[in-house]
Coordinates of C-alpha atoms in Angstrom, one line a residue:
M616 CA 188.3 95.1 74.8
T617 CA 188.8 96.1 70.5
N618 CA 184.7 95.2 70.2
I619 CA 184.8 99.0 73.0
A620 CA 187.5 100.5 70.6
V621 CA 185.6 100.1 67.9
A622 CA 182.5 101.4 69.6
V623 CA 184.1 104.4 71.9
E624 CA 185.7 105.0 67.8
K625 CA 181.7 105.4 66.5
T626 CA 180.6 107.4 69.7
A627 CA 183.8 109.1 68.0
E628 CA 183.2 110.4 64.5
G629 CA 179.1 109.8 64.8
N630 CA 179.4 106.6 61.8
D631 CA 178.5 103.6 62.7
F632 CA 180.9 101.6 61.2
P633 CA 183.8 102.6 58.1
E634 CA 184.6 100.0 56.3
Q635 CA 188.7 100.7 57.0
S636 CA 189.6 97.5 58.6
P637 CA 188.2 93.6 59.1
E638 CA 187.6 95.0 62.9
H639 CA 184.5 97.6 62.2
A640 CA 182.4 94.9 59.9
P641 CA 179.2 94.8 60.1
E642 CA 179.3 91.8 63.4
H643 CA 180.1 94.1 65.2
A644 CA 177.8 96.4 65.4
G645 CA 174.8 96.6 67.9
E646 CA 176.9 95.3 70.7
Y647 CA 177.9 98.0 72.9
T648 CA 175.2 100.6 73.9
R649 CA 176.2 103.6 74.5
I650 CA 173.6 105.9 78.1
G651 CA 171.1 107.9 75.6
E652 CA 170.6 105.2 72.9
M653 CA 170.1 102.2 76.3
A654 CA 167.6 104.8 77.5
R655 CA 165.5 105.8 74.6
E656 CA 165.0 102.2 74.1
F657 CA 164.0 100.5 77.7
G658 CA 162.3 104.1 78.1
V659 CA 164.1 104.7 81.3
T660 CA 166.1 108.1 82.5
L661 CA 169.9 108.4 82.5
R662 CA 169.9 109.2 85.6
A663 CA 168.3 105.6 86.4
L664 CA 171.2 103.9 84.4
R665 CA 174.0 105.1 87.3
F666 CA 171.9 104.1 89.9
Y667 CA 172.0 100.8 88.6
E668 CA 175.5 100.3 88.1
D669 CA 176.0 102.3 91.0
K670 CA 173.4 99.3 93.1
G671 CA 175.9 96.5 90.9
L672 CA 172.6 95.7 88.7
L673 CA 174.0 97.4 85.6
R674 CA 178.2 96.9 84.8
P675 CA 178.5 98.3 81.0
E676 CA 182.7 99.2 80.2
R677 CA 184.0 102.5 80.4
A678 CA 186.2 104.4 77.8
G679 CA 187.0 107.3 79.1
T680 CA 183.4 108.2 80.8
T681 CA 181.0 107.5 77.9
R682 CA 179.4 104.3 78.9
L683 CA 179.8 101.6 76.8
Y684 CA 176.2 98.9 77.6
S685 CA 176.6 94.8 76.6
R686 CA 173.9 92.5 74.9
T687 CA 173.9 91.8 78.5
D688 CA 173.4 94.7 80.2
K689 CA 170.1 94.9 77.9
L690 CA 168.8 91.5 79.4
R691 CA 170.4 92.6 82.7
L692 CA 167.9 95.8 82.2
Q693 CA 165.0 94.2 81.2
H694 CA 165.3 91.6 84.2
I695 CA 165.8 94.8 86.7
L696 CA 163.3 96.4 85.2
L697 CA 160.3 93.5 84.7
G698 CA 161.3 92.6 88.7
R699 CA 160.4 96.3 89.4
K700 CA 157.1 96.5 88.0
I701 CA 156.3 93.1 89.3
G702 CA 157.5 94.4 92.9
F703 CA 160.7 92.7 93.8
S704 CA 162.8 95.1 95.4
L705 CA 166.1 96.0 93.6
N706 CA 167.7 93.5 96.6
D707 CA 166.3 90.8 95.5
I708 CA 166.6 91.6 92.0
K709 CA 170.3 91.7 92.4
E710 CA 169.9 88.2 94.1
V711 CA 168.8 87.3 91.3
L712 CA 171.3 88.5 89.1
D713 CA 174.0 87.4 90.9
L714 CA 173.5 84.3 90.7
H715 CA 173.0 83.9 86.9
E716 CA 176.0 81.0 85.5
P717 CA 176.2 81.4 81.4
D718 CA 177.7 78.4 81.0
G719 CA 174.8 76.4 83.4
G720 CA 171.4 75.9 84.2
N721 CA 170.9 78.5 86.8
V722 CA 169.0 76.4 88.9
K723 CA 170.3 78.2 91.7
Q724 CA 168.6 81.8 89.9
L725 CA 166.2 79.3 89.1
Q726 CA 164.9 78.3 92.5
L727 CA 165.3 82.2 94.0
V728 CA 162.8 83.1 91.0
L729 CA 160.3 80.5 92.5
K730 CA 160.9 81.5 95.9
K731 CA 160.9 84.9 95.9
S732 CA 157.7 85.2 93.0
E733 CA 155.7 82.4 95.2
R734 CA 156.0 85.5 98.1
Q735 CA 155.5 88.7 95.8
M736 CA 152.3 86.4 94.8
V737 CA 151.2 86.5 97.7
R738 CA 151.9 89.8 98.9
L739 CA 150.3 91.5 95.9
E740 CA 147.5 89.2 96.7
K741 CA 146.8 90.8 100.1
Q742 CA 147.1 93.6 98.1
R743 CA 144.7 93.5 96.0
A744 CA 142.3 92.3 98.9
S745 CA 142.8 95.2 100.5
I746 CA 142.0 97.9 97.4
D747 CA 139.5 96.2 97.0
D748 CA 137.8 96.8 100.5
A749 CA 138.8 100.4 100.3
I750 CA 137.3 100.8 96.9
N751 CA 134.0 99.3 98.6
E752 CA 134.4 101.5 101.9
L753 CA 134.0 104.3 99.4
K754 CA 130.8 102.8 97.2
T755 CA 129.2 103.1 100.2
L756 CA 130.5 106.7 101.2
I757 CA 129.9 107.5 98.0
G758 CA 126.1 106.7 97.9
E759 CA 125.5 107.3 101.4
V760 CA 126.5 111.1 100.7
S761 CA 124.8 111.4 97.2
T762 CA 122.0 110.2 98.6
R763 CA 121.8 112.7 101.9
L764 CA 122.7 115.2 99.1
D765 CA 119.9 114.3 96.8
G766 CA 117.8 114.9 100.5
A767 CA 119.1 118.1 100.9
S768 CA 117.4 121.7 100.1
P769 CA 117.3 123.6 98.3
L770 CA 116.9 127.0 100.4
R771 CA 119.7 125.7 103.1
D772 CA 122.2 125.1 100.5
A773 CA 122.0 129.3 100.2
G774 CA 121.9 129.6 103.1

């Protein structure tokens, strides 16, 4: 909790770590990140961070109205963004994150990630096949329309 107090003090003073006491030593630097810094660092909006917090995906510390994100929150956000990028639902991501055991081998978590990843791979491969079909249909259509336009008489176009 001391680190939170230091981070709040840092926020209020606008500087990093004053040299007044050992608790302000550099080893505490960077342990907590404010919401604006977090958003910039990860390229997300403040609204997204609050949304992830509302869904229970992130659990920043609170000091008044200030949200303070720990290293764990940063790692969780990295996993959230990766999960979203590969198409996992927020429920899937939460389910995986909630199985994390800081001092364990995370076997259950890894098994769940593997299972969900294999399912997502099947979904994405089906989507790719559908997209490839749509692209081929569009190429055919473009070719047919271009051929018809090339054969159209200029007099009919003007009329």
